[in-house]
CSV table of C-alpha atoms and ligand atoms in Angstrom, one decimal:
chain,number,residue,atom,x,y,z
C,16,UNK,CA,-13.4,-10.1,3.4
C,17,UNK,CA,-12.9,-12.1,0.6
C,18,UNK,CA,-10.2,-15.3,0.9
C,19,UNK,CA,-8.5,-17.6,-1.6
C,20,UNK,CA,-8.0,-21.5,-0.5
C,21,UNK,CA,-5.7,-23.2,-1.7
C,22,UNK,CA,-5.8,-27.0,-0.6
C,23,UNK,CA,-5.7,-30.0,-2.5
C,24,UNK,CA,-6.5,-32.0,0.4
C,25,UNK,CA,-10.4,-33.0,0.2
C,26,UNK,CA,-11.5,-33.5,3.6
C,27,UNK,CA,-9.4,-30.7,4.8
C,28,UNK,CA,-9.9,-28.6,2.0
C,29,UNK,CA,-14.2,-29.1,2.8
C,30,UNK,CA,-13.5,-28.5,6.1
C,31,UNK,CA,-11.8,-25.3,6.0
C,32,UNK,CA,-13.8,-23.9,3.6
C,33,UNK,CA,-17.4,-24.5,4.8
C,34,UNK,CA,-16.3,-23.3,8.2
C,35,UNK,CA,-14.6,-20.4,6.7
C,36,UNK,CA,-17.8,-19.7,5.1
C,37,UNK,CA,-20.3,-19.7,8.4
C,38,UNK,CA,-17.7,-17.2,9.7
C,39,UNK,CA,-18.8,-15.2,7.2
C,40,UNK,CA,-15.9,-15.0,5.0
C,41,UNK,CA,-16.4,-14.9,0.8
C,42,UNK,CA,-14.3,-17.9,0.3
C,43,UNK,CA,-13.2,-19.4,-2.9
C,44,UNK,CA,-11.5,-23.1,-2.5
C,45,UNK,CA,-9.3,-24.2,-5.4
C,46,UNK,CA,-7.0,-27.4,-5.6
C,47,UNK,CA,-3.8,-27.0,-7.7
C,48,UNK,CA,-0.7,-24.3,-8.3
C,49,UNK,CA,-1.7,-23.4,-11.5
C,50,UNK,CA,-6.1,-22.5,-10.7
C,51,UNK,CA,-4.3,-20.7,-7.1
C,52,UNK,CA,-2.6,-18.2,-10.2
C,53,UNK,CA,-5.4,-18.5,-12.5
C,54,UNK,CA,-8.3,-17.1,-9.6
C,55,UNK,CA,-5.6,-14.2,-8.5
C,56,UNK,CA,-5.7,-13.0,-11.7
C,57,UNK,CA,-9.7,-12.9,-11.8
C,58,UNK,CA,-10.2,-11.5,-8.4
C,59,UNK,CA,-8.7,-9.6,-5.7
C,60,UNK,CA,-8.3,-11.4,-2.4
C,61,UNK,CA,-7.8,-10.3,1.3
C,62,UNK,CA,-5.7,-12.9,2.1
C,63,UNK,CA,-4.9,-15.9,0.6
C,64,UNK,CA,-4.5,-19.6,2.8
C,65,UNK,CA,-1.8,-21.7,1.1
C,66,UNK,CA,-1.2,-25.2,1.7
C,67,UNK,CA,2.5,-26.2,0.4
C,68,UNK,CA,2.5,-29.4,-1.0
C,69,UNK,CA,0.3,-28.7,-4.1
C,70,UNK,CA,0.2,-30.9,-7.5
C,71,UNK,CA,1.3,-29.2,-10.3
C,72,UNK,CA,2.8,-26.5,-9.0
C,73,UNK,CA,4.1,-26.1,-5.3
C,74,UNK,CA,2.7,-23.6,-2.9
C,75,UNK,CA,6.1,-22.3,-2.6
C,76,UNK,CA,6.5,-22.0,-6.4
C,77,UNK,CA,2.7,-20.1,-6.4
C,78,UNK,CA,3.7,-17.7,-3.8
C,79,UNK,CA,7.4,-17.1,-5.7
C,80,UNK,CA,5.5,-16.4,-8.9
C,81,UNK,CA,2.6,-14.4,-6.6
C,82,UNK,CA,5.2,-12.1,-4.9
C,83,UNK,CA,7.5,-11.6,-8.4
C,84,UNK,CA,4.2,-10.3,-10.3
C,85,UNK,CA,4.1,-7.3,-7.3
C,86,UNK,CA,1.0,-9.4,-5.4
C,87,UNK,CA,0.8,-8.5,-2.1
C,88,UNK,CA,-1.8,-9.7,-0.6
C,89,UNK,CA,-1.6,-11.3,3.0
C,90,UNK,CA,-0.6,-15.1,2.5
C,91,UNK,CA,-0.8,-17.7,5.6
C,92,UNK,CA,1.0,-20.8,4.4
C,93,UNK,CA,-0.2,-24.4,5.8
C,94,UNK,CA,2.5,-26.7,6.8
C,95,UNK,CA,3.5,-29.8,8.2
C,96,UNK,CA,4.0,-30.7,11.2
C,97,UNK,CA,7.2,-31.7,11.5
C,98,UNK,CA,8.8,-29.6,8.3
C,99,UNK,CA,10.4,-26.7,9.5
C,100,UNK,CA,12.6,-26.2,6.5
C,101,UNK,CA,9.0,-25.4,4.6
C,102,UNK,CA,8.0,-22.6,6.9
C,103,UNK,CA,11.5,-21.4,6.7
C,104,UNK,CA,11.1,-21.1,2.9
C,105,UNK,CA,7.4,-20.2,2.7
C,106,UNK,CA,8.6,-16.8,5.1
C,107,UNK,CA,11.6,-16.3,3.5
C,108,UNK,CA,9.8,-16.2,0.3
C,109,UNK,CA,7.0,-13.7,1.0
C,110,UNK,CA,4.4,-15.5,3.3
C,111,UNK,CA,3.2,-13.6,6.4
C,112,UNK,CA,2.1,-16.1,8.5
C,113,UNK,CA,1.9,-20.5,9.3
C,114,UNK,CA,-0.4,-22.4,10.4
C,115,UNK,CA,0.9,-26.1,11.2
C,116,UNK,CA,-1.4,-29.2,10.5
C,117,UNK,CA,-3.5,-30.0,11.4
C,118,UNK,CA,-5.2,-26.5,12.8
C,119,UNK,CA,-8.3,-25.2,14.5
C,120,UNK,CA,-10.6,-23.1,12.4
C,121,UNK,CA,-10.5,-20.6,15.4
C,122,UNK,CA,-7.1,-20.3,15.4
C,123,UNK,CA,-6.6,-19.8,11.2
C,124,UNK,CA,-9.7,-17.0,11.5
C,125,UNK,CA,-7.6,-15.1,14.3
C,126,UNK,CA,-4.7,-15.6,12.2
C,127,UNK,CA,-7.1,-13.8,9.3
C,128,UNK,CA,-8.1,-11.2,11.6
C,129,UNK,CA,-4.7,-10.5,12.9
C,130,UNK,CA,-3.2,-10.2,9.0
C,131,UNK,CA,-6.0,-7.9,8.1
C,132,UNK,CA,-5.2,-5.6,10.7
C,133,UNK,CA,-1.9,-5.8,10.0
C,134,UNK,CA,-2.1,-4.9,6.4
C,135,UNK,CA,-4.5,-1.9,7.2
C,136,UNK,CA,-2.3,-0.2,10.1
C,137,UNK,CA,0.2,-0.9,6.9
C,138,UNK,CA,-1.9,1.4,4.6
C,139,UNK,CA,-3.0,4.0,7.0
C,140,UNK,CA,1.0,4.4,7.5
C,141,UNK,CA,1.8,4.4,3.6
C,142,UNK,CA,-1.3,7.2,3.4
C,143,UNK,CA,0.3,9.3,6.0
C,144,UNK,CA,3.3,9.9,4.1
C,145,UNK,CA,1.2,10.3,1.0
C,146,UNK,CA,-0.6,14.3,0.0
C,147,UNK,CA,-2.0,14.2,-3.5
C,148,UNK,CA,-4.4,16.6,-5.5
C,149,UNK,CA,-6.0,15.3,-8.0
C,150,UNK,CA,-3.5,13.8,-10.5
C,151,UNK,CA,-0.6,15.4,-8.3
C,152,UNK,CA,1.2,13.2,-5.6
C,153,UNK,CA,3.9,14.0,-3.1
C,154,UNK,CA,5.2,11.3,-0.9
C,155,UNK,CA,6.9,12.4,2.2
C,156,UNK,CA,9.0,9.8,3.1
C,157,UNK,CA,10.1,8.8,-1.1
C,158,UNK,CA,10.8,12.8,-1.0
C,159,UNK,CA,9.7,12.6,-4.3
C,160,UNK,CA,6.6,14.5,-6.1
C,161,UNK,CA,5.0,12.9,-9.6
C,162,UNK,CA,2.5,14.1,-11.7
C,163,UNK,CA,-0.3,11.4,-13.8
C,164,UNK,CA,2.4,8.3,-12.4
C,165,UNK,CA,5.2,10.5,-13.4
C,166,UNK,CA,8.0,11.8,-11.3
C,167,UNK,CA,8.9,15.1,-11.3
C,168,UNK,CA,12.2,16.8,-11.0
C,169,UNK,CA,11.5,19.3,-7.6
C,170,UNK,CA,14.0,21.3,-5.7
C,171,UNK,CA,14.3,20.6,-2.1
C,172,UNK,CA,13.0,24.3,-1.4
C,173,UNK,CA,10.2,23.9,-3.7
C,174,UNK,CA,9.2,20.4,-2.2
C,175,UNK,CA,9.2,22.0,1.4
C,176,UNK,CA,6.7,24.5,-0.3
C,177,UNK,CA,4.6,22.5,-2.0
C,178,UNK,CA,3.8,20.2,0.8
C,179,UNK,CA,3.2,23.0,3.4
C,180,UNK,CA,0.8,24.0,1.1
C,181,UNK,CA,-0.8,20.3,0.6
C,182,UNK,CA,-0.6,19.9,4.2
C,183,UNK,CA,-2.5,23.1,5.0
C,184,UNK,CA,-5.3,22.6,1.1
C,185,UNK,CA,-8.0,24.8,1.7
C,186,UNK,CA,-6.8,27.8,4.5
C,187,UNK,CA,-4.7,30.3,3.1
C,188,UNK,CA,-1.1,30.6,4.2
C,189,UNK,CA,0.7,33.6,4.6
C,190,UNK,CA,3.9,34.9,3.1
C,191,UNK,CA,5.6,34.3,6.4
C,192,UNK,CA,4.3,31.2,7.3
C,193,UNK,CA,5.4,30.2,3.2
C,194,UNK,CA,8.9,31.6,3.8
C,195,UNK,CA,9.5,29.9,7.1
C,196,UNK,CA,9.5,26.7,5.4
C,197,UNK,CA,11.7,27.8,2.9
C,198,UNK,CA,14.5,28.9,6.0
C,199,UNK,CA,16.6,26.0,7.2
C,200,UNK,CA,18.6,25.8,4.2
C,201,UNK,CA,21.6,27.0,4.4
C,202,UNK,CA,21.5,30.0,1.9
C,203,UNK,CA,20.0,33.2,2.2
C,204,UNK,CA,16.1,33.9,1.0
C,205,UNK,CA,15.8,36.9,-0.9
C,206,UNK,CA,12.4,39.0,-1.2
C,207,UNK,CA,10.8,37.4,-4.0
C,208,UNK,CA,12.0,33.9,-3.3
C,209,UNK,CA,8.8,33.2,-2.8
C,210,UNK,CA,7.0,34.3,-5.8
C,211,UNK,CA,9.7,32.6,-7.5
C,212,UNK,CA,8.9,28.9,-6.1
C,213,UNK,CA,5.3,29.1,-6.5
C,214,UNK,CA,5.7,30.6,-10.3
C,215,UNK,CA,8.0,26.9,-10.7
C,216,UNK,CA,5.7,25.0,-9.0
C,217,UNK,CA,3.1,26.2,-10.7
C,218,UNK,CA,4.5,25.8,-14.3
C,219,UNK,CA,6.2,22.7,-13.3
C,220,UNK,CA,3.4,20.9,-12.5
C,221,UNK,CA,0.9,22.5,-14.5
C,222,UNK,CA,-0.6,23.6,-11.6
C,223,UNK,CA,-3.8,25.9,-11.1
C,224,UNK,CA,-4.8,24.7,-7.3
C,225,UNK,CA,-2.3,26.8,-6.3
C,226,UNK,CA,-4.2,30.0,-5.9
C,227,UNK,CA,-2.6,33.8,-5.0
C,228,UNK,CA,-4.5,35.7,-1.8
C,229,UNK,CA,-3.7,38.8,-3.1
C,230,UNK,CA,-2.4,40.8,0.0
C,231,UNK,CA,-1.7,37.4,2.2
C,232,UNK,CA,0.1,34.8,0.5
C,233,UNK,CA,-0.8,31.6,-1.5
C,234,UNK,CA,-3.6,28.7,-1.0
C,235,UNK,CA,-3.6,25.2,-2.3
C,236,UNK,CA,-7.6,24.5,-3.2
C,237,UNK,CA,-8.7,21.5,-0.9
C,238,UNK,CA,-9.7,18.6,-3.2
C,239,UNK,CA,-13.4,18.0,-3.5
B,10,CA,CA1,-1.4,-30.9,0.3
């Protein structure tokens, strides 16, 4: 797990990061706003440990800046003791957790652990909703389907098709079990409704995975 420390603060700055190193963590320490922005453009951090009142640039001006370029990484802000208006701010403007000074080691590496678990129960649940082949992506809960980054115009009929067939890459589906996800709606199916979708699909998204069991019904190829 790699961590970005931001602390301008000598003693505590030492501290923290030699003990965040012996707990195994790949820390880098920097001192000012400006190197905090400067090392999140040369690396790619787990989680970040901010301390507010920075020279140069504030923490709460770093994490503005942080959160407007689309960074998300976890970010526990270090505060005052008596400055609630600061962790008020810090979490209002994007920061996940606080830690008050001064604070245990244990305590900010349970904080770490916590955010990092966090952030990949966070992922797992943006996956779920997520079925891709190759360059092809269709997210569930967006309802939307996009092709190399791009999104692509789908009817609601055809979306419920292509994602049964995503769902189920790599077994072949049969005509009925195809149709039945096309039912629901509130128009009628006729006989080659079917074909019809999958012939859209297909030129739509410039699709070959989707494969015809002659006799059966269709089969999206599982990604390798
Ligand atoms: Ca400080």
């Amino acid at each position: 797990m790699r961590i970005l420390l931001v602390e301008d603060d000598e003693m505590l700055g030492h501290g923290t990061h030699t003990g965040m190193l012996q707990y195994g963590y790949q820390a880098d320490w920097v001192k000012d706003g400006h190197s905090a922005l400067e090392a999140t453009k040369e690396h790619e951090y787990d989680a970040i440990v901010l301390d507010l009142g920075l020279p140069k640039l504030s923490g709460l001006k770093v994490l503005r800046q942080w959160r407007s370029d689309g960074i998300v990484t976890p970010v526990i802000i270090l505060t005052a003791r008596d400055s609630i208006e600061d962790r008020v701010n810090g979490l209002d403007t994007g920061a996940d957790d606080y830690l008050v000074k001064p604070f245990d080691l244990d305590e900010l590496c349970a904080r770490l652990r916590a955010m990092q678990r966090r952030s990949i129960n966070d992922n797992k649940a943006a996956s779920a909703n997520l079925l891709t082949y190759k360059n092809i992506k269709l997210d569930i809960a967006a309802h939307t389907v996009s092709c190399d980054d791009e999104i692509i115009s789908i009817p609601r009929r055809e979306f419920a098709l292509l994602q049964k067939l995503l769902e189920n890459a790599g077994q072949v589906m049969s005509r009925e079990q195809l149709s039945q996800s096309l039912y629901g709606w509130d128009d009628e199916i006729d006989s080659n409704a079917l074909e019809v979708h999958i012939h859209n699909l297909r030129k739509k998204l410039n699709a070959t995975f989707i494969r015809t069991i002659r006799g059966v019904g269709y089969m999206a190829d599982k990604e390798k």
